[in-house]
PDB file of C-alpha atoms in Angstrom:
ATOM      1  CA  UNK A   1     126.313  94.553 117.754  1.00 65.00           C
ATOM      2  CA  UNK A   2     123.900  94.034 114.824  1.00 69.00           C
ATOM      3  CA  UNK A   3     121.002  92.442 116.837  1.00 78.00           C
ATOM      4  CA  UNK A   4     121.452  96.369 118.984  1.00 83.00           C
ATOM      5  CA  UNK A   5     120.659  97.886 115.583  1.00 81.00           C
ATOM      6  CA  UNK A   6     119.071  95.281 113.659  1.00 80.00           C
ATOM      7  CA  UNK A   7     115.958  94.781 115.720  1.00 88.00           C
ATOM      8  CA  UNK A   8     115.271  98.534 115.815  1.00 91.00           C
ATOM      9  CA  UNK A   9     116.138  98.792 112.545  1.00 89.00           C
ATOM     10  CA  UNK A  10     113.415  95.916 112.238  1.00 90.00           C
ATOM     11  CA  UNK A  11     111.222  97.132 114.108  1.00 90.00           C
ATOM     12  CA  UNK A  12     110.677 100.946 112.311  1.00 91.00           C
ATOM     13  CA  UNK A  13     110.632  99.344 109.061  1.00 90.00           C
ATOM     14  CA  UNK A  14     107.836  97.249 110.292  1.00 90.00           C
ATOM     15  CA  UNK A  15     105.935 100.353 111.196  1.00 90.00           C
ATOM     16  CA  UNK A  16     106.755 102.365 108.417  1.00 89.00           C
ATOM     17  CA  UNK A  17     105.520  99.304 106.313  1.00 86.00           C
ATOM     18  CA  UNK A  18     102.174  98.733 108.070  1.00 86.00           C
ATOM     19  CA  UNK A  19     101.381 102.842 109.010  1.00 87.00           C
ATOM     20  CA  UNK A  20     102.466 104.521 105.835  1.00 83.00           C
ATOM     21  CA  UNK A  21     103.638 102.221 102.738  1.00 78.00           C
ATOM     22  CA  UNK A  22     100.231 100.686 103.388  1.00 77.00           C
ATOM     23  CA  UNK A  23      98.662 103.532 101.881  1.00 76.00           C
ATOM     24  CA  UNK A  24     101.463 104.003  99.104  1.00 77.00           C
ATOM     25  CA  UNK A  25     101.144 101.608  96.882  1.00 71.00           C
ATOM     26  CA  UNK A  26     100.622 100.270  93.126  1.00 78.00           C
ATOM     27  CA  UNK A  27      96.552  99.175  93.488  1.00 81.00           C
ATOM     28  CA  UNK A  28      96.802  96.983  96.251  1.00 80.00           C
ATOM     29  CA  UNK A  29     100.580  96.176  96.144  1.00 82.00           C
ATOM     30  CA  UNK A  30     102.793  97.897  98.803  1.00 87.00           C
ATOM     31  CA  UNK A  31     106.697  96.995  99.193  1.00 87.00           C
ATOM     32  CA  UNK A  32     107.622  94.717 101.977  1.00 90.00           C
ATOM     33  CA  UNK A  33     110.298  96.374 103.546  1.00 91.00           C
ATOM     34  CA  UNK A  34     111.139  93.910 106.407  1.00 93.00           C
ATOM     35  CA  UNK A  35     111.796  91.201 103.772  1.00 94.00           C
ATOM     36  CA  UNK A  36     114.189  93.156 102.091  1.00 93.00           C
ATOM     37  CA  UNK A  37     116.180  93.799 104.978  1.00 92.00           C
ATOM     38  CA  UNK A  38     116.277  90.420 105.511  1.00 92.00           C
ATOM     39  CA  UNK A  39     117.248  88.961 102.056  1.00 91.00           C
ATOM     40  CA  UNK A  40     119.860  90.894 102.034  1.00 88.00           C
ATOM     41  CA  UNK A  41     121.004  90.675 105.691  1.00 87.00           C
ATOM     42  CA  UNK A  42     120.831  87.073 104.747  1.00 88.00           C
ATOM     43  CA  UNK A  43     122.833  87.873 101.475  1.00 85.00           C
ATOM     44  CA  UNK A  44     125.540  89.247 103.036  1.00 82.00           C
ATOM     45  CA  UNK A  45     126.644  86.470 104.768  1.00 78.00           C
ATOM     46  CA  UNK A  46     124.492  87.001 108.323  1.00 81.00           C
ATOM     47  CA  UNK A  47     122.413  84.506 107.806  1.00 82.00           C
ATOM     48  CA  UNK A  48     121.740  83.852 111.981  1.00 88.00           C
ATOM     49  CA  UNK A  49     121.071  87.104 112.561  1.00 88.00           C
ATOM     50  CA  UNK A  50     118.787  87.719 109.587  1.00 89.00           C
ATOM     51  CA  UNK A  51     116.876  84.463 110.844  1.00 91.00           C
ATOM     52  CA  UNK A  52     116.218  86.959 114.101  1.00 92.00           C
ATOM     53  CA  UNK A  53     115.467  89.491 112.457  1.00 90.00           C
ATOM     54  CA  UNK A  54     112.855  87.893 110.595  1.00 91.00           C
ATOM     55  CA  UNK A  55     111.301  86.094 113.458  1.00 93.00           C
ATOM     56  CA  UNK A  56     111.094  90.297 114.865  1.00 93.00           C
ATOM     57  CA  UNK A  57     109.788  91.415 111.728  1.00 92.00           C
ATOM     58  CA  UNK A  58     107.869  88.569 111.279  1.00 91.00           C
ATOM     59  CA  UNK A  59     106.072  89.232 114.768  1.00 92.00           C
ATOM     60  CA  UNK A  60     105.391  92.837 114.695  1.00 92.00           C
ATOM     61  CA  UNK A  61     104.026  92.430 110.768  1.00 91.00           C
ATOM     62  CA  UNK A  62     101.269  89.729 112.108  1.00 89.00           C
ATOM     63  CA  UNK A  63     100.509  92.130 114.932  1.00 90.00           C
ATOM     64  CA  UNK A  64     100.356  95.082 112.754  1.00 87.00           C
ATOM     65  CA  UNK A  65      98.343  93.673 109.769  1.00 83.00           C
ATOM     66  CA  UNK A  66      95.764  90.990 111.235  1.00 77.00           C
ATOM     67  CA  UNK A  67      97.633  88.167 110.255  1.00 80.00           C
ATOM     68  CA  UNK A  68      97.329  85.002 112.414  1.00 85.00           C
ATOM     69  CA  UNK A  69     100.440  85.744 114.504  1.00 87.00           C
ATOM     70  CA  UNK A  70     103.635  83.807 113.594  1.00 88.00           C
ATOM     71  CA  UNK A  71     102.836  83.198 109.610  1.00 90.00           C
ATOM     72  CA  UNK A  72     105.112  85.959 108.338  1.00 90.00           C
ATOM     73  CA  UNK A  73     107.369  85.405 111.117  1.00 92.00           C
ATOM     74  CA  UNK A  74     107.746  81.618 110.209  1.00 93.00           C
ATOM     75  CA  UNK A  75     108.241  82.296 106.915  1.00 93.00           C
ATOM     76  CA  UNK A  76     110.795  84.881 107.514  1.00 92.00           C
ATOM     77  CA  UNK A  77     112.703  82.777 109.180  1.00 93.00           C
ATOM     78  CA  UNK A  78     112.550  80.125 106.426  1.00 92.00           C
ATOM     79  CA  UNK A  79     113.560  82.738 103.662  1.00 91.00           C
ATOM     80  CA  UNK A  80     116.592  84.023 105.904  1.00 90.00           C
ATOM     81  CA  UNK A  81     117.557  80.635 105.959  1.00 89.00           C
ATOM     82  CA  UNK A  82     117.079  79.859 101.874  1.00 87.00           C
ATOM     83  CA  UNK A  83     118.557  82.856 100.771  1.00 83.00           C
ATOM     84  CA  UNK A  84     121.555  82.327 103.365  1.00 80.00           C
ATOM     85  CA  UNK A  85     122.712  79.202 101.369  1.00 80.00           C
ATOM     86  CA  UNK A  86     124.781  81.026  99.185  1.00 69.00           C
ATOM     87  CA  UNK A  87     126.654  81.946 102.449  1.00 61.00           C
ATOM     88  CA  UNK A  88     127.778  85.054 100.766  1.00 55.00           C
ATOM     89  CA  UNK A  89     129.518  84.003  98.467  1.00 59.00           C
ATOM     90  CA  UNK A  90     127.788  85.322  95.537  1.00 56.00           C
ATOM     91  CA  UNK A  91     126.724  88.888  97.300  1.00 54.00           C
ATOM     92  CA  UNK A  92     129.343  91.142  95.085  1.00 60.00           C
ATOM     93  CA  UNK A  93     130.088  88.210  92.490  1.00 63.00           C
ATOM     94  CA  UNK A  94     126.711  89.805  90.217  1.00 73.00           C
ATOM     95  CA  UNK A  95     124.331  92.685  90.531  1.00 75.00           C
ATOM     96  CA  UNK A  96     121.325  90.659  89.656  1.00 80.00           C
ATOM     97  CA  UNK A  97     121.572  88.070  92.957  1.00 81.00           C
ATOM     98  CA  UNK A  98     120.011  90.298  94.985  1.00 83.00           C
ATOM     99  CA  UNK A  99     117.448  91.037  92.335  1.00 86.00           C
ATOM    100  CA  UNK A 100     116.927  87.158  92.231  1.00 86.00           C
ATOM    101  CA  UNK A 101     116.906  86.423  95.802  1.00 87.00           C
ATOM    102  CA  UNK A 102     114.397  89.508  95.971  1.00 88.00           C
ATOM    103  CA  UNK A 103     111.836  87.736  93.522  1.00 91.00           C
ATOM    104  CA  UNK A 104     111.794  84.257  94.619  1.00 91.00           C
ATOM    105  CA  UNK A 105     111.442  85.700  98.824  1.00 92.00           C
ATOM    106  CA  UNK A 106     108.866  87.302  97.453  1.00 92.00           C
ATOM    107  CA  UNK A 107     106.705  85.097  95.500  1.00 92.00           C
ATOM    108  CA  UNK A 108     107.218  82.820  98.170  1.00 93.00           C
ATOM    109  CA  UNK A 109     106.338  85.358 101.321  1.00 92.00           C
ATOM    110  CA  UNK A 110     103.372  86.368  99.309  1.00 89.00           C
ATOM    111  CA  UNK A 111     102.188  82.786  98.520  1.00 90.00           C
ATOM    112  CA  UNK A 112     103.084  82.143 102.552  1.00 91.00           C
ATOM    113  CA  UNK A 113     100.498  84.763 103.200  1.00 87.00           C
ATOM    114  CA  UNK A 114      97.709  84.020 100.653  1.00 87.00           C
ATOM    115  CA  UNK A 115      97.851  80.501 102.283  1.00 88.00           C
ATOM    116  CA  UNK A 116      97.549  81.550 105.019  1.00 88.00           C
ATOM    117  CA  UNK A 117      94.539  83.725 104.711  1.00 84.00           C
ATOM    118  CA  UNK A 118      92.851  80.941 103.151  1.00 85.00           C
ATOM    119  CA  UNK A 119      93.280  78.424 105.533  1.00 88.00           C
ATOM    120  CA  UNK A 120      91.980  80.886 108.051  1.00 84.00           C
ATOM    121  CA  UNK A 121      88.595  81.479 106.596  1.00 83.00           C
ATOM    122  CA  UNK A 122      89.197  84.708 104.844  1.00 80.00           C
ATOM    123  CA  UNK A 123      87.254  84.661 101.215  1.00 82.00           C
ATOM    124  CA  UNK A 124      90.638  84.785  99.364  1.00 78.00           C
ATOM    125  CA  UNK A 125      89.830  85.237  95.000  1.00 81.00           C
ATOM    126  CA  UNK A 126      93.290  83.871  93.912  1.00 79.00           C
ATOM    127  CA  UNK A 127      92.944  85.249  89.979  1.00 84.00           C
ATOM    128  CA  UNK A 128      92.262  88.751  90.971  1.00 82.00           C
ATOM    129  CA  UNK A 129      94.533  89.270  93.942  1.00 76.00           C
ATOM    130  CA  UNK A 130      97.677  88.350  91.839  1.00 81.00           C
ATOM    131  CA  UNK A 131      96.849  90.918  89.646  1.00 83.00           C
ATOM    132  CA  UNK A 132      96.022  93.767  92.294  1.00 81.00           C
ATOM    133  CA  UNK A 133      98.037  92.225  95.112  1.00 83.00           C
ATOM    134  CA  UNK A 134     101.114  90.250  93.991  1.00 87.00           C
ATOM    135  CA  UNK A 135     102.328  91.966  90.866  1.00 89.00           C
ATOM    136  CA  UNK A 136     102.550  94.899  92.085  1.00 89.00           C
ATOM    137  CA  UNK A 137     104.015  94.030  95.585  1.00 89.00           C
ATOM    138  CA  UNK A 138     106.867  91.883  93.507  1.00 90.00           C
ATOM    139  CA  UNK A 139     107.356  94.894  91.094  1.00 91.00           C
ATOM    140  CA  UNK A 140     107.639  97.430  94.180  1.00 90.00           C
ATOM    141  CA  UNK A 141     109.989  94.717  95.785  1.00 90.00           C
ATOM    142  CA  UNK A 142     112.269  94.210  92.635  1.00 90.00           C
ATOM    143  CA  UNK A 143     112.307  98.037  92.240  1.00 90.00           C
ATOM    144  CA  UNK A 144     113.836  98.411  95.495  1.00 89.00           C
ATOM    145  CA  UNK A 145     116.103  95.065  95.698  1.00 89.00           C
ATOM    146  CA  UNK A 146     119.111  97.173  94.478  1.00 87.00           C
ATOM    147  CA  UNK A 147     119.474  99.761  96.583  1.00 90.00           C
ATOM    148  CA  UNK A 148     118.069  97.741  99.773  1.00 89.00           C
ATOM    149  CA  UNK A 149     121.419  95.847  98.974  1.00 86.00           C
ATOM    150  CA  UNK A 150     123.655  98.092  98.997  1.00 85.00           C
ATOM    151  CA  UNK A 151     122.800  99.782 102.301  1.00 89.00           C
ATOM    152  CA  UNK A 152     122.958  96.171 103.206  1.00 85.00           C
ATOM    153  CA  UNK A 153     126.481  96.003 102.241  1.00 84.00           C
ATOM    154  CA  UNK A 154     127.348  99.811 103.854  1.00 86.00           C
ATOM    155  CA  UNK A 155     125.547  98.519 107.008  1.00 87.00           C
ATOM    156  CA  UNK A 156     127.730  95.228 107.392  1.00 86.00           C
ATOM    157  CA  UNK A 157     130.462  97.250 106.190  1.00 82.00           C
ATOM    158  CA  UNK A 158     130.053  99.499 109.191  1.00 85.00           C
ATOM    159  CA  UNK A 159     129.457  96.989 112.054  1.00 84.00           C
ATOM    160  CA  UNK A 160     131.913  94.571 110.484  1.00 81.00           C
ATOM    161  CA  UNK A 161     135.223  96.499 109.170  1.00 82.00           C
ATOM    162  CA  UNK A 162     137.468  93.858 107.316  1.00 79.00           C
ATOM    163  CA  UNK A 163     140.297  93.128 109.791  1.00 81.00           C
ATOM    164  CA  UNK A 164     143.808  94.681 108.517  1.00 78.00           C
ATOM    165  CA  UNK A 165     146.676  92.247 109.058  1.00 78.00           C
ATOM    166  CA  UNK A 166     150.166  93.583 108.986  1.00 76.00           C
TER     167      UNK A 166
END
């Protein structure tokens, strides 16, 4: 049931991050909306289905934004997968987890990506972009950790009710 609303879910806030956040930023920074749906997909204790839809996310980001395709999908994958460890078992224990998780995905997707333009040839100035790039996409990320968590707690609520025993 969650990969039915998941992927479309996915696959809108992939466009709505390429077409429109792109232009709605802090400098250069702009959120990244499909990793937030999947750190805290992942938080919440779906980590396999998180891990899909990353690789989704992932796929439709690199075709949206001139990526080489697969990067962002990769390493959506691999932060579904770090930030399932927990296996939910701290998502309600603290408020600031999903802050955490939020901030290390993100350092790390960004760093994924800045590697990646590098190795393919594009003239990449390290110094400045973390200043007009990173910090401001990891601001715009934190900012929006919170609340990205709780509709990922009313969305698992909703497709997963706790079972009622008698």
């Amino acid at each position: 049931m969650a990969y039915l609303v998941g992927i479309p879910l996915i696959a809108f806030l992939a466009i709505v991050q390429s077409a429109i956040l792109s232009h709605l930023g802090i400098l250069d920074g702009r959120p990244d909306l499909v990793l937030l749906a999947v750190v805290t997909w992942s938080l919440s204790g779906r980590a396999v289905e998180a891990m899909v839809w990353g690789w989704v996310g992932g796929m439709l980001i690199d075709l949206l934004s001139g990526l080489p395709l697969g990067v962002s999908a990769i390493a959506l994958v691999g932060i579904a997968y770090l930030a399932s460890l927990t296996e939910g078992r701290f998502w309600e224990g603290h408020v600031l987890v999903p802050v955490a998780a939020v901030l290390v995905a993100s350092l790390l997707f960004l760093a994924v990506e800045m590697a990646a333009l590098a190795v393919s040839g594009y003239p990449l100035q390290v110094i400045p972009a973390l200043g007009r790039v990173v910090l401001p996409s990891l601001f715009l990320n934190l900012v929006l950790a919170l609340p990205a968590a709780q509709l990922a707690e009313g969305l698992r609520d909703l497709l997963y009710p706790a079972r009622v025993t008698i």
